[in-house]
CSV table of C-alpha atoms in Angstrom, one decimal:
chain,number,residue,atom,x,y,z
A,1,ASN,CA,95.9,80.3,110.8
A,2,ASP,CA,95.5,83.3,113.2
A,3,ALA,CA,99.2,84.0,113.5
A,4,GLY,CA,100.5,87.5,113.1
A,5,ASP,CA,103.9,89.2,112.4
A,6,VAL,CA,105.0,92.3,114.2
A,7,TYR,CA,107.5,94.5,112.4
A,8,VAL,CA,109.3,97.6,113.7
A,9,GLY,CA,110.8,100.4,111.7
A,10,GLY,CA,109.8,102.8,109.0
A,11,ALA,CA,108.6,102.0,105.5
A,12,GLY,CA,111.4,100.3,103.6
A,13,SER,CA,113.4,99.5,106.8
A,14,GLU,CA,111.0,97.2,108.6
A,15,LYS,CA,112.5,94.4,110.6
A,16,ILE,CA,110.6,91.4,112.1
A,17,PHE,CA,110.1,91.9,115.8
A,18,ALA,CA,107.9,89.0,116.8
A,19,SER,CA,105.7,86.4,115.3
A,20,GLY,CA,102.9,84.0,116.5
A,21,PRO,CA,99.3,83.7,117.4
A,22,LYS,CA,99.8,85.4,120.8
A,23,GLY,CA,102.5,86.5,123.2
A,24,SER,CA,104.6,89.3,124.3
A,25,GLN,CA,108.2,90.4,123.7
A,26,ASP,CA,110.5,92.8,125.5
A,27,ALA,CA,112.1,95.7,123.5
A,28,PRO,CA,115.0,96.9,125.7
A,29,TRP,CA,116.6,98.5,122.6
A,30,ILE,CA,114.0,101.2,122.2
A,31,GLN,CA,115.8,104.6,122.1
A,32,PRO,CA,114.3,108.1,122.7
A,33,GLY,CA,112.2,109.2,119.7
A,34,SER,CA,109.5,107.5,117.8
A,35,ASN,CA,109.4,103.7,117.1
A,36,GLU,CA,106.7,102.4,114.7
A,37,PHE,CA,105.3,98.9,115.1
A,38,ARG,CA,103.1,97.2,112.5
A,39,LEU,CA,101.0,94.1,112.9
A,40,TYR,CA,100.5,92.0,109.7
A,41,ASN,CA,98.4,88.9,109.1
A,42,HIS,CA,101.0,86.1,108.7
A,43,ALA,CA,99.3,84.4,105.8
A,44,ASP,CA,98.9,87.3,103.4
A,45,HIS,CA,101.0,90.1,105.0
A,46,LYS,CA,97.9,92.4,105.2
A,47,LEU,CA,98.4,95.3,107.6
A,48,LEU,CA,96.1,94.9,110.6
A,49,ALA,CA,97.3,97.6,113.0
A,50,GLN,CA,99.9,100.2,113.4
A,51,LEU,CA,101.3,101.8,116.6
A,52,THR,CA,103.8,104.5,117.1
A,53,VAL,CA,105.6,104.5,120.5
A,54,THR,CA,107.3,107.7,121.5
A,55,MET,CA,109.9,107.8,124.2
A,56,PRO,CA,111.1,111.3,125.3
A,57,SER,CA,114.8,112.1,125.4
A,58,SER,CA,116.5,112.0,128.7
A,59,ASP,CA,117.1,115.8,128.6
A,60,VAL,CA,113.3,116.5,128.7
A,61,PRO,CA,112.3,117.1,132.3
A,62,ALA,CA,109.4,115.1,133.7
A,63,SER,CA,106.3,117.1,134.1
A,64,SER,CA,105.6,118.2,137.6
A,65,PRO,CA,102.7,120.2,139.2
A,66,SER,CA,103.3,123.9,139.3
A,67,ALA,CA,102.5,125.9,142.4
A,68,SER,CA,100.1,128.8,142.1
A,69,PRO,CA,100.7,132.0,144.2
């Protein structure tokens, strides 16, 4: 079985986000800050990959080119 389980959250507070052999899932609940996702093998819960997604807060201005004199 090649199914995997994707969890989101920090150590001790992980929640299942998605499960299956392939696919995609929207995450409209992501808030500014860091969100950690972990992919585990479904059969033995072995950690396969980890990804941290960081969303800037809305008060941080977008970067823009600066003019040189």
